[in-house]
Coordinates of C-alpha atoms in Angstrom, one line a residue:
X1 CA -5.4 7.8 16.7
X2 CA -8.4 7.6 14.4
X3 CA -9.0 4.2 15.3
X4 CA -8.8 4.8 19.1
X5 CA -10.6 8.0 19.2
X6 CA -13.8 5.4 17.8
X7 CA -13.5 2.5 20.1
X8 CA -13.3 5.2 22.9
X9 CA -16.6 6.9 21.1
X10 CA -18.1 3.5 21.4
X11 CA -17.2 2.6 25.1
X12 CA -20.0 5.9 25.7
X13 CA -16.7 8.1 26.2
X14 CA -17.3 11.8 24.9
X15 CA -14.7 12.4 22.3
X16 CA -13.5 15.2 20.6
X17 CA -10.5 16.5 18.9
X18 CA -8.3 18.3 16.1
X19 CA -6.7 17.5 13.6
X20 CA -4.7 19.4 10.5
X21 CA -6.8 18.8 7.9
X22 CA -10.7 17.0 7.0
X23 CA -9.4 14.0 6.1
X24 CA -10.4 11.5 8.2
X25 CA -12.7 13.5 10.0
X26 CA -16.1 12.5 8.7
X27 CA -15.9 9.1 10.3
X28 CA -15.4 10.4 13.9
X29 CA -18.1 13.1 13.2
X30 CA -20.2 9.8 12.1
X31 CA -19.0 8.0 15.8
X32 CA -20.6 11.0 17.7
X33 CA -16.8 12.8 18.2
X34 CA -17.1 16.3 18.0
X35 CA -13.8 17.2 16.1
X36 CA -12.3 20.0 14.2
X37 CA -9.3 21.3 12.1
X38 CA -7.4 23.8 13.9
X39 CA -6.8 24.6 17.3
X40 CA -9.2 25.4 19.9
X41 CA -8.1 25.1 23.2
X42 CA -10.6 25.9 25.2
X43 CA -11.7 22.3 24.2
X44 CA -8.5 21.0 26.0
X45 CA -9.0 22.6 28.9
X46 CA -12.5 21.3 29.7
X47 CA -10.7 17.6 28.8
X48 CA -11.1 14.9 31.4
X49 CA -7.8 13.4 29.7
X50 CA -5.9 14.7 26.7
X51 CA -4.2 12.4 24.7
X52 CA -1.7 13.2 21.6
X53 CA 0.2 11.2 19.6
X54 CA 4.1 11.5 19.6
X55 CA 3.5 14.3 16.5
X56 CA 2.0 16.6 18.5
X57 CA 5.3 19.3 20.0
X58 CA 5.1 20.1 23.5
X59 CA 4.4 23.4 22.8
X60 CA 1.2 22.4 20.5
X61 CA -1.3 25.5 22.2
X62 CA -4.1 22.9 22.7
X63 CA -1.5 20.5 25.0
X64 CA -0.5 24.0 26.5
X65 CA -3.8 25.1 27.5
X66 CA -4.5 21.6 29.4
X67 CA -1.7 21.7 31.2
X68 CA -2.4 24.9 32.4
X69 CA -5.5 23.9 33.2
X70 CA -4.1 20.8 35.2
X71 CA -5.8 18.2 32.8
X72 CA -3.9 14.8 32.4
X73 CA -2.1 14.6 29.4
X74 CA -0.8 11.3 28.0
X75 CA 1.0 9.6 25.1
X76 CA -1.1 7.6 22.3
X77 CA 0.1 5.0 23.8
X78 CA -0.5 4.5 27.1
X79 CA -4.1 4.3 25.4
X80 CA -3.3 1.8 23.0
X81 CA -1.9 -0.1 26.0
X82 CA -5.3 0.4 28.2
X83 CA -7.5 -1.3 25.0
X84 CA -5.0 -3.7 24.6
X85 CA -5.3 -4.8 28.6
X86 CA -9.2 -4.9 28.4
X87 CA -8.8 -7.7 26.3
X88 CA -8.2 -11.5 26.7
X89 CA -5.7 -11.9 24.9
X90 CA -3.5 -10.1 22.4
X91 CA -1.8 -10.0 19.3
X92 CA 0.9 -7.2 18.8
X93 CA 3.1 -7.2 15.2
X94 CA 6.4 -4.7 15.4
X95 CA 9.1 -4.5 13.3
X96 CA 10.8 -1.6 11.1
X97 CA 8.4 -2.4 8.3
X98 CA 5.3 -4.0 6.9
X99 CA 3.0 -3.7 10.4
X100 CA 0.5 -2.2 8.9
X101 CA 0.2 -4.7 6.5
X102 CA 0.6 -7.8 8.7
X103 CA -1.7 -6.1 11.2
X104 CA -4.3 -5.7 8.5
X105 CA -3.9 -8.9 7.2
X106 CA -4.5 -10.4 10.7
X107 CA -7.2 -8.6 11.5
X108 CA -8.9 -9.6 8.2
X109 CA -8.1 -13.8 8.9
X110 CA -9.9 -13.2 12.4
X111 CA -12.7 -11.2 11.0
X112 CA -13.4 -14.2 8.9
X113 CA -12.6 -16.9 11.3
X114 CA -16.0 -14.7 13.1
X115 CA -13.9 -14.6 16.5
X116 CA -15.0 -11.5 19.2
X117 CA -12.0 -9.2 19.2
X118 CA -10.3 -5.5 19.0
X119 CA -8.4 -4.8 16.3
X120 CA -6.8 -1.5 15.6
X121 CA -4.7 -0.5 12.5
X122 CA -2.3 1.9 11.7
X123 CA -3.6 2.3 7.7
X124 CA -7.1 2.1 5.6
X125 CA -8.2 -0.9 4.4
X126 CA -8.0 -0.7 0.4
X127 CA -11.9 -1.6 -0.2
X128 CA -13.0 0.9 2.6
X129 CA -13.0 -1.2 5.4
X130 CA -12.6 0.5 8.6
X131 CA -9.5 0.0 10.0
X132 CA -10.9 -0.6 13.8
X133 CA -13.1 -4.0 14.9
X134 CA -14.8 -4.1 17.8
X135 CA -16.7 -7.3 18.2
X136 CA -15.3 -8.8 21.0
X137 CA -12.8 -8.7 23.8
X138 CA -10.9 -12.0 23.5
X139 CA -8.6 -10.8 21.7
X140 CA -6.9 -7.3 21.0
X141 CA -4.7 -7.4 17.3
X142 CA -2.8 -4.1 17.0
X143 CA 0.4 -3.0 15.4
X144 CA 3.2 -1.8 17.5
X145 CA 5.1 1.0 17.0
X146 CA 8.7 1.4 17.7
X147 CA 8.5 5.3 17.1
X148 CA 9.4 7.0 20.7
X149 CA 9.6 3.0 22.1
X150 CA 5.9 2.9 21.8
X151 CA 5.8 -0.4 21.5
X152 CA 7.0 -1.2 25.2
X153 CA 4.1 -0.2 26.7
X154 CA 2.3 -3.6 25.8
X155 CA 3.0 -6.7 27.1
X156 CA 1.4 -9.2 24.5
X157 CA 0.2 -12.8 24.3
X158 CA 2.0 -12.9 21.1
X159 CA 4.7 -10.6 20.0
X160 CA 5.8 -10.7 16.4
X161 CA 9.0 -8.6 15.3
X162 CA 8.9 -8.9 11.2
X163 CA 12.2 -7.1 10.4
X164 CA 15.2 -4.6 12.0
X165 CA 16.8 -1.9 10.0
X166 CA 18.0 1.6 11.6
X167 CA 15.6 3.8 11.2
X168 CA 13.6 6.7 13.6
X169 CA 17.5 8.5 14.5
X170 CA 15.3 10.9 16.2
X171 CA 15.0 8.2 18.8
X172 CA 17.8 5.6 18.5
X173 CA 21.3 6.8 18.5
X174 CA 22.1 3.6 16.3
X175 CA 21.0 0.1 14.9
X176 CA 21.7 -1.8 18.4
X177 CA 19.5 0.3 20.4
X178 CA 16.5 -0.3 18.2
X179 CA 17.6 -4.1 18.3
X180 CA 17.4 -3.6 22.2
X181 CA 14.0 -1.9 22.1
X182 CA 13.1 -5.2 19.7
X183 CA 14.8 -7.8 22.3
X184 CA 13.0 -6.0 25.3
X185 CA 9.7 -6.1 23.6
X186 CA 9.9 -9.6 22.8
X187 CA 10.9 -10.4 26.5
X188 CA 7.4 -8.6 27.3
X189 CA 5.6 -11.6 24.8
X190 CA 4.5 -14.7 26.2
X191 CA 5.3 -16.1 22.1
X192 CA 8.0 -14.7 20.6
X193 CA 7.7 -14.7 16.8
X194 CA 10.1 -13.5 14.8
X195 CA 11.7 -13.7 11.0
X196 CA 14.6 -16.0 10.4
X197 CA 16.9 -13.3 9.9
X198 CA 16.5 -11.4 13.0
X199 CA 16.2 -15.2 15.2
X200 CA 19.3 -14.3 17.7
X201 CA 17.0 -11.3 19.2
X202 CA 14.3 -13.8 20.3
X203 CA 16.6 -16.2 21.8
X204 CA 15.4 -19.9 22.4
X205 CA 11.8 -21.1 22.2
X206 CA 10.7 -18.9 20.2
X207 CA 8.3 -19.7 17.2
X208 CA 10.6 -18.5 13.7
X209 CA 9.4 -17.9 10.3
X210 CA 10.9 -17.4 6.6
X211 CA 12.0 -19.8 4.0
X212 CA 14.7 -21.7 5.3
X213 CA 14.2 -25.2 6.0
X214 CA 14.6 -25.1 9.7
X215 CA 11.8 -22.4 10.1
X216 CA 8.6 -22.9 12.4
X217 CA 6.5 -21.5 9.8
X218 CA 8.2 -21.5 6.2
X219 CA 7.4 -19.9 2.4
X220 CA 8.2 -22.2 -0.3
X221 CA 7.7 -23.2 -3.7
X222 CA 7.7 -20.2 -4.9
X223 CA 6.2 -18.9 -8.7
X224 CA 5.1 -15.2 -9.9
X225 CA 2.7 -14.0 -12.1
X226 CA 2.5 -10.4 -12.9
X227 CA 4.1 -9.2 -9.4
X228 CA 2.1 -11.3 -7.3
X229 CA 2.9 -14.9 -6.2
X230 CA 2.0 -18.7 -5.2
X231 CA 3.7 -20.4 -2.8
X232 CA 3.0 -22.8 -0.3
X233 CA 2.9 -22.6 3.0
X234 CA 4.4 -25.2 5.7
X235 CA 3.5 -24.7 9.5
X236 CA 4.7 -27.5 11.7
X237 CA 5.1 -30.1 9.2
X238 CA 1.6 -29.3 7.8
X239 CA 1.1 -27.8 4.0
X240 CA -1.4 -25.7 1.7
X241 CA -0.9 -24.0 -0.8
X242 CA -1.8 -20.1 -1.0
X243 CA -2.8 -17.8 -4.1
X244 CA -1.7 -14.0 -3.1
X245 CA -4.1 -11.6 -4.6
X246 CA -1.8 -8.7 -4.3
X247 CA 1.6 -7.9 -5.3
X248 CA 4.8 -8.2 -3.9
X249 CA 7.3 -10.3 -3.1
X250 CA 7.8 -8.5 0.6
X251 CA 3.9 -9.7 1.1
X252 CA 4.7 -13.1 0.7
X253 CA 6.7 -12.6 4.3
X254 CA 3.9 -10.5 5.4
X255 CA 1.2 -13.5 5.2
X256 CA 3.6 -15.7 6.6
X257 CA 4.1 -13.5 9.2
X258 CA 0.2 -12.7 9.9
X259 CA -0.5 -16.4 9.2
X260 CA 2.5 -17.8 12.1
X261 CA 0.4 -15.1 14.2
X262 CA -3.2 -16.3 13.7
X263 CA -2.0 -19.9 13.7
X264 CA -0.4 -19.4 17.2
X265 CA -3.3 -17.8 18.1
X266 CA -5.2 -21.5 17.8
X267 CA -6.8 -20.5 14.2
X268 CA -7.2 -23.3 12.0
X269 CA -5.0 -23.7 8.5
X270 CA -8.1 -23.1 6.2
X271 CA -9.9 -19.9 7.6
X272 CA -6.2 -18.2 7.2
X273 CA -5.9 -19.4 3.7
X274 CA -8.9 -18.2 3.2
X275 CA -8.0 -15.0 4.6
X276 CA -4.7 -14.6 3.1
X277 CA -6.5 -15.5 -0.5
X278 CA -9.3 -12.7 0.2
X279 CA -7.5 -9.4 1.3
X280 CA -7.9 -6.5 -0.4
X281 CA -4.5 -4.5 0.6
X282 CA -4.3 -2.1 2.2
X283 CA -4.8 1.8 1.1
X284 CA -1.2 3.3 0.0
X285 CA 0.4 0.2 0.2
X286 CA 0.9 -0.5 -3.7
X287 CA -2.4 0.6 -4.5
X288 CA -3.2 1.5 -8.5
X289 CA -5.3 4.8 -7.7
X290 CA -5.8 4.8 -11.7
X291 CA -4.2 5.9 -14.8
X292 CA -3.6 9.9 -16.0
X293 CA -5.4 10.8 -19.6
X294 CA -2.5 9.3 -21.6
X295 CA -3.5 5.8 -20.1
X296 CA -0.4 5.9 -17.6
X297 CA -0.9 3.6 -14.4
X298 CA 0.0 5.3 -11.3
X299 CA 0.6 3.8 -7.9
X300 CA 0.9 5.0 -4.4
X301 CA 2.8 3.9 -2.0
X302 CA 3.8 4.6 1.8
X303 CA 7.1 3.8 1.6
X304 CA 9.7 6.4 3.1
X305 CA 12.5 4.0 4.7
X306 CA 15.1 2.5 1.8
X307 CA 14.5 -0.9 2.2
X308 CA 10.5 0.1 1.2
X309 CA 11.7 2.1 -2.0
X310 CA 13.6 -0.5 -2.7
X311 CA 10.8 -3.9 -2.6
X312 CA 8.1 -0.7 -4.3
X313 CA 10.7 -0.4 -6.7
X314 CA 11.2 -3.9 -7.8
X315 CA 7.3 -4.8 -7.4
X316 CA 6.7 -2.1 -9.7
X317 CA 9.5 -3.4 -12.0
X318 CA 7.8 -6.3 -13.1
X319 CA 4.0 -4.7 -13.3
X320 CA 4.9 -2.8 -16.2
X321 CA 7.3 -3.0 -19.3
X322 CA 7.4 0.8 -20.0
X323 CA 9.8 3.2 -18.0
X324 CA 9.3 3.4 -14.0
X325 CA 8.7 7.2 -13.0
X326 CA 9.7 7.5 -9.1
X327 CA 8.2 10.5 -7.3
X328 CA 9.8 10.4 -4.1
X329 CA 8.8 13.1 -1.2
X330 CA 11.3 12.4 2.0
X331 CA 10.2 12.1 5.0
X332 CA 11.6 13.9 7.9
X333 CA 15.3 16.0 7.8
X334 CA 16.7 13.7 10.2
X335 CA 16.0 10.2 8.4
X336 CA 17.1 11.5 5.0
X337 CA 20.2 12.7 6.6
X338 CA 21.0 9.7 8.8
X339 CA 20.1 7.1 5.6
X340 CA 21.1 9.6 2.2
X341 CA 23.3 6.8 1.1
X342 CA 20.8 4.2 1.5
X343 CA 17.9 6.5 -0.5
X344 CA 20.2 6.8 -3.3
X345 CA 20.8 3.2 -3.4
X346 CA 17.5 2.4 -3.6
X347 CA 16.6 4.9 -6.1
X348 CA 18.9 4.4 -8.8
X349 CA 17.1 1.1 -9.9
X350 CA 14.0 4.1 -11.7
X351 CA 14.3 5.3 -14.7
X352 CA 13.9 8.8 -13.7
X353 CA 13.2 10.3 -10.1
X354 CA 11.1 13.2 -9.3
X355 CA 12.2 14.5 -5.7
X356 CA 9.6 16.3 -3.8
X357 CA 10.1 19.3 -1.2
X358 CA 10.5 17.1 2.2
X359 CA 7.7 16.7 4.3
X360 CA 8.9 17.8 7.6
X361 CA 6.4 16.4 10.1
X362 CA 7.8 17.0 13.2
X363 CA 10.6 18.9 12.2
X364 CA 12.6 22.1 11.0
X365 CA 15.4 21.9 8.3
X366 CA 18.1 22.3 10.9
X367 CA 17.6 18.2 12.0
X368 CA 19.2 17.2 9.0
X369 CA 19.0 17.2 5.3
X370 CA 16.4 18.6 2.9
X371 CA 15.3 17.3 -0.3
X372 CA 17.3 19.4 -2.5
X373 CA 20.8 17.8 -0.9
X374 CA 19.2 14.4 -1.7
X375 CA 18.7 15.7 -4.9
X376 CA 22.3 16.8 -5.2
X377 CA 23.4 13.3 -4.4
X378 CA 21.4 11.7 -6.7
X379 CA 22.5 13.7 -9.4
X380 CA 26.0 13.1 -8.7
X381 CA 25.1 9.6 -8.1
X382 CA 24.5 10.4 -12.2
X383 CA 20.8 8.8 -11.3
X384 CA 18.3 10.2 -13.3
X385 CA 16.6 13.2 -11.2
X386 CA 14.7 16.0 -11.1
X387 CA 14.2 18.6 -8.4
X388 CA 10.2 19.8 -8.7
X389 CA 8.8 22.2 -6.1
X390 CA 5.6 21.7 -5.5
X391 CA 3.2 19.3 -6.5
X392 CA 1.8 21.4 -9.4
X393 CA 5.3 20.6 -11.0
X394 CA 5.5 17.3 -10.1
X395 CA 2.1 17.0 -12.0
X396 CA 3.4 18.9 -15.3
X397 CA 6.5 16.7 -14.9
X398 CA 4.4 13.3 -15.5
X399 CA 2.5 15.1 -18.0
X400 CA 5.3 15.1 -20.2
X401 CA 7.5 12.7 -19.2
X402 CA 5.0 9.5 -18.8
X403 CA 2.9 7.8 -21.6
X404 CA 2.2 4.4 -22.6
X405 CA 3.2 1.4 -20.7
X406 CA 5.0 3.8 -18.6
X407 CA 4.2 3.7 -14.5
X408 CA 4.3 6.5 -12.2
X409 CA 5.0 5.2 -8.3
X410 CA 4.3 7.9 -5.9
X411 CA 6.7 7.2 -2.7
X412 CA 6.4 8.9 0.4
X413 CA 4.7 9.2 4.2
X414 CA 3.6 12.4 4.1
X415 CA 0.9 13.8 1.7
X416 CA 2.3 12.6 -1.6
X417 CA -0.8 10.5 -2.1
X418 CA -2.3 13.8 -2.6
X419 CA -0.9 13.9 -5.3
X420 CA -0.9 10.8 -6.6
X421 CA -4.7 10.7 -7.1
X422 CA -4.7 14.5 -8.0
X423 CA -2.9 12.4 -11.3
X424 CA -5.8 9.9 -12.4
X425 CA -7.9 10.9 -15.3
X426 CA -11.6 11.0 -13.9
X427 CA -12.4 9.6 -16.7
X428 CA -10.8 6.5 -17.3

C-alpha cells in the first residue's frame, strides 16, 4: 500500500492516510501524503476514493465513516490493477512463496538494463532502496497476491506462478482451490511461466523452469559456499554462469525465476547476470541485522508458512556451526491451526524454539489455534521449546541461552523483526 500510496502522490493525486504505527510513514510524509497513526475519519469522509487493503475489517471506523458519507471504497487491488493497466506491458510474479523476492530481484535486473517502467514491491529493499520505480510506463513489474484472490484482478503480459502449497484457509477451503485460483491466473497471462513442479497448472506452451533437463530455463551445476551458491544458468540452449551474493538455496529458484521473467521480457543474458550478481536482498528476507553483546549473529526473517521455516532453517544451518536458536511468532489463528503439523515439522530441525504470543492480524483467537497450543505440540513433539510472553522474555531468553558461534533466527510476519534488531549490540 506504501508503494501505491507514492506513485499515486506522484501522478499529482492528493494522498493521505493511516496507518497503525510510524513506520513507514516518513517516506509518504516525504511524497507530499498527509498521513497519520490512528483513526480519523473525518479524513475518509472528505475522500474522493478510499482504498484499504484486505487487513482493514469492514467495520474499521474510517471505512465506516466513508461509506456513510457515500465515498467509493475499494480493494488494494483494484488499484494495483489500474497502475498495472496504465502500462505497456507487465510483469506479474505469484506463487505461495518467494514473490517478494523474485519481484525485487526483477525490478532490480530492469533498473539496471535502464528500461522506463513501474515497479511495485511487496518488501524493502535491503540497502534502502525504495521499493516502488517509476521511470517509465512500458512496463509494470509487481508481485501478485493470492490473499483474498487478489491476484485475479490483473491480466498480465507475463504471469509467473513460482510454487503452490495450501496456505491463506481464511480464503481457500483446501489445496485445489488455491491451485484453481493459480490455473485461472495463468489463463489471464499471455506467457505462462511456471516451476517444473507445478507444470500441469500451466498446461501446454507454456515457458517452464527448474533443474530438470527438459526445463525452458534450468539451474545447474550447482556448488555452495557458506550458504550461498554458483550455478549456471541455461535458457534456451544458451549458458553463463551466475555468482549469488546472497544466501539460500530457495534463491537460486528465485533468480531463475526472475531471470525466465526478464528474459521473456526481451532482456538480454548479461544485464540479468549482472543483476542477479548485484542484488542486495531484500529487508527481512535472511537479513543479519547484527550480532547481540556476546558476539551472537542474529537474523530476521519473514517466514511464517512451513515450507519458509523450513529453507530459513536449513540456510541458517550451514551459516553457523554453533546451536540454531528459532524464535518463531505465528502468524494468524487460522494458518497455525490449519498447518500445526506442518510448523512442527519444520521446527524440529533448531536446536531450541522460542514460540512467541501469535500475532493475530486480522483475527481473534476463536479462528483457530494460539501460540501456546503450538507450543503444546512441540513439546510433545519432545522438540526443544519454550513458551515466552512477550518480547522482553524472548530478549532475556537469548541472553542466556545464545553465545558464541551460536545464531538466533527471528521467524515470523508480524512484528518479530522488532525484535530481532531490539537484540543487536549497538556497539558491535
Amino acid at each position: 500500500m506504501q508503494a501505491l500510496a507514492i506513485l499515486c502522490a506522484r501522478r499529482g493525486l492528493r494522498v493521505s492516510g493511516s496507518d497503525t504505527n510510524e513506520a513507514g510513514l516518513r517516506e509518504l510524509r516525504a511524497a507530499g501524503a498527509d498521513v497519520y497513526c490512528g483513526s480519523r475519519p473525518e479524513y475518509a469522509e472528505r475522500a474522493d476514493v478510499v482504498v484499504y487493503t484486505a487487513a482493514i475489517a469492514a467495520d474499521d471506523p474510517e471505512r465506516l465513516a466513508a461509506e456513510r458519507a457515500h465515498v467509493p471504497c475499494i480493494e488494494r487491488k483494484l488499484l494495483l490493477a489500474r497502475f498495472a493497466d496504465e502500462c505497456a506491458a507487465s510483469i506479474a510474479i505469484a506463487g505461495t512463496h518467494g514473490k517478494t523476492t523474485v519481484s525485487a530481484m526483477t525490478v532490480h535486473i530492469f533498473r539496471c538494463a535502464g528500461i522506463g517502467f513501474v515497479g511495485h514491491i511487496g518488501g524493502n529493499f535491503a540497502d534502502g532502496t525504495p521499493n516502488w520505480t517509476d521511470s517509465g510506463k512500458d512496463w509494470f513489474v509487481t508481485e501478485a497476491c493470492e490473499y483474498h484472490r487478489s491476484l485475479l484482478e490483473l491480466s498480465p503480459t507475463i504471469g509467473v506462478v513460482l510454487n503452490c502449497e495450501f496456505d491463506h484457509p481464511d480464503t481457500y477451503k483446501d489445496l485445489e482451490d488455491l491451485r484453481w485460483t493459480f490455473c485461472r491466473f495463468l489463463e489471464q497471462s499471455r506467457v505462462r511461466i511456471v516451476c517444473e513442479s507445478i507444470r500441469d497448472l500451466a498446461g501446454d506452451g507454456a515457458v517452464v523452469f527448474g533443474k530438470g533437463a527438459k526445463c525452458d530455463s534450468r539451474a545447474g551445476d550447482l556448488s555452495e559456499r557458506n550458504g550461498k551458491y554458483d550455478w549456471t544458468w541455461t535458457y534456451r540452449g544458451r549458458s553463463m554462469p551466475i555468482r549469488m551474493p546472497i544466501a539460500g538455496l530457495h534463491n537460486v529458484t528465485n533468480a531463475l525465476a526472475a531471470a525466465t521473467a526478464c528474459a521473456e521480457a526481451g532482456l538480454d543474458m548479461e544485464t540479468i547476470r549482472a543483476g542477479l550478481e548485484t542484488f542486495g536482498g531484500v529487508s527481512r528476507r535472511m537479513e543479519c541485522v547484527g550480532r547481540t553483546d556476546r558476539g551472537v549473529r542474529v537474523i530476521t526473517d519473514y517466514a511464517h508458512h512451513p515450507a519458509e521455516i523450513a529453507c530459513a532453517i536449513d540456510t541458517a544451518r550451514r551459516m553457523t556451526k554453533g546451536n540454531l536458536i528459532v524464535l518463531f511468532e505465528p502468524h494468524t489463528y487460522s494458518r497455525t491451526k490449519a498447518l500445526a503439523q506442518e510448523f512442527c515439522d519444520s521446527l524440529y530441525w533448531a536446536d531450541t524454539v522460542g514460540i512467541l504470543p501469535t500475532y493475530a492480524a486480522r483475527e481473534r483467537p476463536s479462528d483457530g489455534m494460539d501460540a501456546t497450543q503450538l507450543h503444546a505440540m512441540l513439546h510433545t513433539r519432545k522438540i526443544g521449546s519454550v513458551m515466552l510472553d512477550d518480547y522482553a522474555k524472548a530478549a532475556d531468553f537469548v541472553s542466556l541461552a545464545a553465545s558464541g558461534t551460536d545464531l538466533v533466527l527471528a521467524l515470523g510476519a508480524g512484528s518479530i523483526d522488532r525484535l530481532a534488531r531490539s537484540l543487536v549490540d549497538v556497539n558491535t
